[in-house]
């Protein structure tokens, strides 16, 4: 069945199929997620390696090996946390620059720039001789991540046929999880290569960046971006190519109309602040903030550190992280299969329940059994790993991929890149805050940090129930009429502003 779009009261059939070329383009673009995921996984593992700590953070190394050091506080060091979190602060700023690059030069060029910045950062990190080189490398990596996270989800949403949009967009998050898994495995195998195992781990981050750069030379630009930049013939030909048919008139005319409306907007950021843009903007920012306040990155960044805290030795903790990473990948595949069938809301709400139970369970176990000194009993520590796996499983088929998918599919073309830059920057800001604060929170709050995240999960559940509309199988450029204007709360923001002003003037008279 072709997707049906209702536009100005007429039924438009968006014919087309998912072609091999679209799949190739999607796989290449999603490699941006591989870069992001590898970095998430590698930074936590590297910061648990003794050789790395001894060279850059000798104070943390000394605390780690102190016989009576507090379990919750032995990794609490602001500079160590800055190593992880500086990337996300750089990505926050870069996402706004990437928004302009996406609009003016296209999604494809933005992906190419992302790979080059990331490669430069990898070179500095792998060859770092001091903390300054290390942090500077992380900043360049962050610029690459900011550009990739801005362009890749937009690219995927715009290339995909409407009924497969959710599945193809989630390829980005799937690659994030694959990157985390590869990083965990590499951490495990290089941990005993002394003294430069950490250099190998950081240097191998160049592989996904190189794949993205080479792949981006082979793929086409999205029809939306070409039409937006007045390359109409090229946009039409590309649309025919990716849909696998010649009759793409309905979709092409819809894109041209959206492009004409977008071109009338001279200041997209200013337009984004208008009342009618509020629903999309709020949803985009809130989804990213909530994604971080699930606590996922706190666990994924510092999984090796966390498992060492509860009593696993270094190798065992890295292997436990690899197991968690495998579950992360497999569970994301569940989302790819389910998202366009059961919808976004069902996955999010189910995950809220599962995450709440597991976070409370982890917090309760640590409160009862993990004292300031000494290890957890082995059987109890294994239960912590089990609950972490169940937690990661629920996140991976819900808030992980949908936190990126939903913001990428809700904005109209005139504010799409500007709006999505707010989503990316919000993600990076709160990723930075969590990465910078988690080890200190663990030291201060002890096991209470897991109850902190559990409380946020309850807030997220209520938000989804009352304020998040379903967007399954609805074309991007029809979201306003078919989603926002129909929602019990958001429809009040969608009234035409000119009509509101005229009504006020009439009332005043």
PDB file of N, CA and C in Angstrom, residues 35-44 81-95 118 138-143 145-146 149 176 180 292 297 300-302 404 424-436:
ATOM      1  N   UNK A  35      30.549   6.453  14.591  1.00  0.00           N
ATOM      2  CA  UNK A  35      31.553   7.329  15.206  1.00  0.00           C
ATOM      3  C   UNK A  35      31.145   7.719  16.615  1.00  0.00           C
ATOM      4  N   UNK A  36      29.891   8.155  16.737  1.00  0.00           N
ATOM      5  CA  UNK A  36      29.372   8.620  18.023  1.00  0.00           C
ATOM      6  C   UNK A  36      29.394   7.490  19.050  1.00  0.00           C
ATOM      7  N   UNK A  37      28.905   6.323  18.648  1.00  0.00           N
ATOM      8  CA  UNK A  37      28.836   5.200  19.566  1.00  0.00           C
ATOM      9  C   UNK A  37      30.200   4.705  19.995  1.00  0.00           C
ATOM     10  N   UNK A  38      31.134   4.645  19.041  1.00  0.00           N
ATOM     11  CA  UNK A  38      32.482   4.182  19.386  1.00  0.00           C
ATOM     12  C   UNK A  38      33.091   5.083  20.445  1.00  0.00           C
ATOM     13  N   UNK A  39      32.870   6.374  20.287  1.00  0.00           N
ATOM     14  CA  UNK A  39      33.447   7.293  21.272  1.00  0.00           C
ATOM     15  C   UNK A  39      32.808   7.124  22.642  1.00  0.00           C
ATOM     16  N   UNK A  40      31.473   6.930  22.684  1.00  0.00           N
ATOM     17  CA  UNK A  40      30.807   6.721  23.973  1.00  0.00           C
ATOM     18  C   UNK A  40      31.410   5.517  24.683  1.00  0.00           C
ATOM     19  N   UNK A  41      31.597   4.420  23.928  1.00  0.00           N
ATOM     20  CA  UNK A  41      32.115   3.199  24.531  1.00  0.00           C
ATOM     21  C   UNK A  41      33.580   3.260  24.883  1.00  0.00           C
ATOM     22  N   UNK A  42      34.364   3.907  24.031  1.00  0.00           N
ATOM     23  CA  UNK A  42      35.811   3.856  24.226  1.00  0.00           C
ATOM     24  C   UNK A  42      36.257   4.733  25.388  1.00  0.00           C
ATOM     25  N   UNK A  43      35.584   5.855  25.601  1.00  0.00           N
ATOM     26  CA  UNK A  43      36.054   6.792  26.629  1.00  0.00           C
ATOM     27  C   UNK A  43      35.937   6.188  28.025  1.00  0.00           C
ATOM     28  N   UNK A  44      34.841   5.456  28.286  1.00  0.00           N
ATOM     29  CA  UNK A  44      34.698   4.823  29.595  1.00  0.00           C
ATOM     30  C   UNK A  44      35.728   3.745  29.838  1.00  0.00           C
ATOM     31  N   UNK A  81      36.617  13.626  34.273  1.00  0.00           N
ATOM     32  CA  UNK A  81      35.289  13.789  33.695  1.00  0.00           C
ATOM     33  C   UNK A  81      35.310  14.758  32.517  1.00  0.00           C
ATOM     34  N   UNK A  82      36.205  15.744  32.562  1.00  0.00           N
ATOM     35  CA  UNK A  82      36.323  16.690  31.452  1.00  0.00           C
ATOM     36  C   UNK A  82      36.826  15.992  30.194  1.00  0.00           C
ATOM     37  N   UNK A  83      37.685  14.979  30.357  1.00  0.00           N
ATOM     38  CA  UNK A  83      38.144  14.204  29.200  1.00  0.00           C
ATOM     39  C   UNK A  83      36.946  13.632  28.449  1.00  0.00           C
ATOM     40  N   UNK A  84      35.993  13.087  29.166  1.00  0.00           N
ATOM     41  CA  UNK A  84      34.802  12.515  28.536  1.00  0.00           C
ATOM     42  C   UNK A  84      33.847  13.593  28.040  1.00  0.00           C
ATOM     43  N   UNK A  85      33.598  14.604  28.864  1.00  0.00           N
ATOM     44  CA  UNK A  85      32.496  15.532  28.589  1.00  0.00           C
ATOM     45  C   UNK A  85      32.856  16.674  27.641  1.00  0.00           C
ATOM     46  N   UNK A  86      34.140  16.996  27.463  1.00  0.00           N
ATOM     47  CA  UNK A  86      34.517  18.125  26.603  1.00  0.00           C
ATOM     48  C   UNK A  86      34.029  17.925  25.174  1.00  0.00           C
ATOM     49  N   UNK A  87      33.992  16.675  24.725  1.00  0.00           N
ATOM     50  CA  UNK A  87      33.511  16.392  23.377  1.00  0.00           C
ATOM     51  C   UNK A  87      32.093  16.917  23.183  1.00  0.00           C
ATOM     52  N   UNK A  88      31.255  16.749  24.185  1.00  0.00           N
ATOM     53  CA  UNK A  88      29.845  17.073  24.025  1.00  0.00           C
ATOM     54  C   UNK A  88      29.594  18.574  24.093  1.00  0.00           C
ATOM     55  N   UNK A  89      30.454  19.287  24.801  1.00  0.00           N
ATOM     56  CA  UNK A  89      30.344  20.740  24.809  1.00  0.00           C
ATOM     57  C   UNK A  89      30.710  21.298  23.435  1.00  0.00           C
ATOM     58  N   UNK A  90      31.755  20.727  22.812  1.00  0.00           N
ATOM     59  CA  UNK A  90      32.137  21.141  21.464  1.00  0.00           C
ATOM     60  C   UNK A  90      31.038  20.791  20.459  1.00  0.00           C
ATOM     61  N   UNK A  91      30.425  19.627  20.630  1.00  0.00           N
ATOM     62  CA  UNK A  91      29.358  19.207  19.724  1.00  0.00           C
ATOM     63  C   UNK A  91      28.149  20.122  19.830  1.00  0.00           C
ATOM     64  N   UNK A  92      27.884  20.616  21.019  1.00  0.00           N
ATOM     65  CA  UNK A  92      26.771  21.543  21.238  1.00  0.00           C
ATOM     66  C   UNK A  92      26.930  22.780  20.352  1.00  0.00           C
ATOM     67  N   UNK A  93      28.096  23.397  20.406  1.00  0.00           N
ATOM     68  CA  UNK A  93      28.339  24.605  19.609  1.00  0.00           C
ATOM     69  C   UNK A  93      28.348  24.269  18.123  1.00  0.00           C
ATOM     70  N   UNK A  94      28.979  23.131  17.772  1.00  0.00           N
ATOM     71  CA  UNK A  94      29.120  22.756  16.362  1.00  0.00           C
ATOM     72  C   UNK A  94      27.777  22.488  15.706  1.00  0.00           C
ATOM     73  N   UNK A  95      26.791  22.037  16.468  1.00  0.00           N
ATOM     74  CA  UNK A  95      25.498  21.691  15.874  1.00  0.00           C
ATOM     75  C   UNK A  95      24.818  22.908  15.247  1.00  0.00           C
ATOM     76  N   UNK A 118      36.508  14.645  12.766  1.00  0.00           N
ATOM     77  CA  UNK A 118      36.671  13.500  13.656  1.00  0.00           C
ATOM     78  C   UNK A 118      38.047  12.855  13.457  1.00  0.00           C
ATOM     79  N   UNK A 138      39.699  15.875  21.878  1.00  0.00           N
ATOM     80  CA  UNK A 138      38.297  15.622  22.210  1.00  0.00           C
ATOM     81  C   UNK A 138      37.382  16.720  21.649  1.00  0.00           C
ATOM     82  N   UNK A 139      37.866  17.955  21.655  1.00  0.00           N
ATOM     83  CA  UNK A 139      37.062  19.063  21.113  1.00  0.00           C
ATOM     84  C   UNK A 139      36.848  18.878  19.611  1.00  0.00           C
ATOM     85  N   UNK A 140      37.899  18.467  18.881  1.00  0.00           N
ATOM     86  CA  UNK A 140      37.755  18.220  17.444  1.00  0.00           C
ATOM     87  C   UNK A 140      36.813  17.043  17.183  1.00  0.00           C
ATOM     88  N   UNK A 141      36.927  16.014  18.012  1.00  0.00           N
ATOM     89  CA  UNK A 141      35.980  14.902  17.908  1.00  0.00           C
ATOM     90  C   UNK A 141      34.548  15.411  18.117  1.00  0.00           C
ATOM     91  N   UNK A 142      34.387  16.312  19.073  1.00  0.00           N
ATOM     92  CA  UNK A 142      33.069  16.858  19.363  1.00  0.00           C
ATOM     93  C   UNK A 142      32.486  17.633  18.198  1.00  0.00           C
ATOM     94  N   UNK A 143      33.331  18.386  17.499  1.00  0.00           N
ATOM     95  CA  UNK A 143      32.855  19.112  16.312  1.00  0.00           C
ATOM     96  C   UNK A 143      32.374  18.110  15.271  1.00  0.00           C
ATOM     97  N   UNK A 145      31.250  15.066  15.814  1.00  0.00           N
ATOM     98  CA  UNK A 145      30.002  14.465  16.302  1.00  0.00           C
ATOM     99  C   UNK A 145      28.835  15.431  16.117  1.00  0.00           C
ATOM    100  N   UNK A 146      29.054  16.712  16.396  1.00  0.00           N
ATOM    101  CA  UNK A 146      27.994  17.707  16.227  1.00  0.00           C
ATOM    102  C   UNK A 146      27.520  17.797  14.789  1.00  0.00           C
ATOM    103  N   UNK A 149      25.754  14.276  13.892  1.00  0.00           N
ATOM    104  CA  UNK A 149      24.459  14.096  14.532  1.00  0.00           C
ATOM    105  C   UNK A 149      23.413  15.073  14.018  1.00  0.00           C
ATOM    106  N   UNK A 176      25.067   3.545  16.449  1.00  0.00           N
ATOM    107  CA  UNK A 176      25.578   4.019  17.737  1.00  0.00           C
ATOM    108  C   UNK A 176      25.838   2.824  18.658  1.00  0.00           C
ATOM    109  N   UNK A 180      29.352   1.307  20.185  1.00  0.00           N
ATOM    110  CA  UNK A 180      29.604   1.060  21.614  1.00  0.00           C
ATOM    111  C   UNK A 180      30.106  -0.365  21.826  1.00  0.00           C
ATOM    112  N   UNK A 292      18.714  11.805  28.013  1.00  0.00           N
ATOM    113  CA  UNK A 292      19.890  11.816  28.896  1.00  0.00           C
ATOM    114  C   UNK A 292      19.520  11.537  30.350  1.00  0.00           C
ATOM    115  N   UNK A 297      23.627   7.349  29.403  1.00  0.00           N
ATOM    116  CA  UNK A 297      25.023   7.640  29.102  1.00  0.00           C
ATOM    117  C   UNK A 297      25.893   7.567  30.343  1.00  0.00           C
ATOM    118  N   UNK A 300      26.594   3.910  30.173  1.00  0.00           N
ATOM    119  CA  UNK A 300      27.407   3.486  29.029  1.00  0.00           C
ATOM    120  C   UNK A 300      28.799   4.111  29.048  1.00  0.00           C
ATOM    121  N   UNK A 301      28.921   5.391  29.469  1.00  0.00           N
ATOM    122  CA  UNK A 301      30.240   6.016  29.581  1.00  0.00           C
ATOM    123  C   UNK A 301      31.109   5.245  30.568  1.00  0.00           C
ATOM    124  N   UNK A 302      30.499   4.985  31.702  1.00  0.00           N
ATOM    125  CA  UNK A 302      31.288   4.540  32.839  1.00  0.00           C
ATOM    126  C   UNK A 302      30.996   3.092  33.232  1.00  0.00           C
ATOM    127  N   UNK A 404      16.124  10.399  18.723  1.00  0.00           N
ATOM    128  CA  UNK A 404      16.639  11.029  17.501  1.00  0.00           C
ATOM    129  C   UNK A 404      15.590  11.041  16.398  1.00  0.00           C
ATOM    130  N   UNK A 424      19.822  18.614  18.687  1.00  0.00           N
ATOM    131  CA  UNK A 424      21.185  18.085  18.832  1.00  0.00           C
ATOM    132  C   UNK A 424      21.930  18.806  19.951  1.00  0.00           C
ATOM    133  N   UNK A 425      21.818  20.136  19.968  1.00  0.00           N
ATOM    134  CA  UNK A 425      22.542  20.899  20.985  1.00  0.00           C
ATOM    135  C   UNK A 425      22.011  20.592  22.384  1.00  0.00           C
ATOM    136  N   UNK A 426      20.697  20.380  22.502  1.00  0.00           N
ATOM    137  CA  UNK A 426      20.133  20.009  23.805  1.00  0.00           C
ATOM    138  C   UNK A 426      20.681  18.665  24.260  1.00  0.00           C
ATOM    139  N   UNK A 427      20.757  17.731  23.316  1.00  0.00           N
ATOM    140  CA  UNK A 427      21.322  16.420  23.646  1.00  0.00           C
ATOM    141  C   UNK A 427      22.754  16.557  24.128  1.00  0.00           C
ATOM    142  N   UNK A 428      23.538  17.336  23.401  1.00  0.00           N
ATOM    143  CA  UNK A 428      24.944  17.464  23.747  1.00  0.00           C
ATOM    144  C   UNK A 428      25.144  18.221  25.063  1.00  0.00           C
ATOM    145  N   UNK A 429      24.293  19.232  25.313  1.00  0.00           N
ATOM    146  CA  UNK A 429      24.402  19.978  26.565  1.00  0.00           C
ATOM    147  C   UNK A 429      24.162  19.057  27.757  1.00  0.00           C
ATOM    148  N   UNK A 430      23.092  18.280  27.688  1.00  0.00           N
ATOM    149  CA  UNK A 430      22.769  17.434  28.837  1.00  0.00           C
ATOM    150  C   UNK A 430      23.645  16.189  28.896  1.00  0.00           C
ATOM    151  N   UNK A 431      24.162  15.742  27.752  1.00  0.00           N
ATOM    152  CA  UNK A 431      25.178  14.688  27.776  1.00  0.00           C
ATOM    153  C   UNK A 431      26.426  15.205  28.469  1.00  0.00           C
ATOM    154  N   UNK A 432      26.805  16.444  28.142  1.00  0.00           N
ATOM    155  CA  UNK A 432      27.954  17.075  28.802  1.00  0.00           C
ATOM    156  C   UNK A 432      27.738  17.164  30.307  1.00  0.00           C
ATOM    157  N   UNK A 433      26.560  17.628  30.714  1.00  0.00           N
ATOM    158  CA  UNK A 433      26.296  17.794  32.145  1.00  0.00           C
ATOM    159  C   UNK A 433      26.326  16.457  32.882  1.00  0.00           C
ATOM    160  N   UNK A 434      25.718  15.427  32.283  1.00  0.00           N
ATOM    161  CA  UNK A 434      25.712  14.109  32.920  1.00  0.00           C
ATOM    162  C   UNK A 434      27.121  13.529  32.959  1.00  0.00           C
ATOM    163  N   UNK A 435      27.841  13.643  31.833  1.00  0.00           N
ATOM    164  CA  UNK A 435      29.203  13.103  31.792  1.00  0.00           C
ATOM    165  C   UNK A 435      30.112  13.806  32.793  1.00  0.00           C
ATOM    166  N   UNK A 436      29.935  15.115  32.926  1.00  0.00           N
ATOM    167  CA  UNK A 436      30.782  15.888  33.833  1.00  0.00           C
ATOM    168  C   UNK A 436      30.409  15.652  35.287  1.00  0.00           C
TER     169      UNK A 436
END
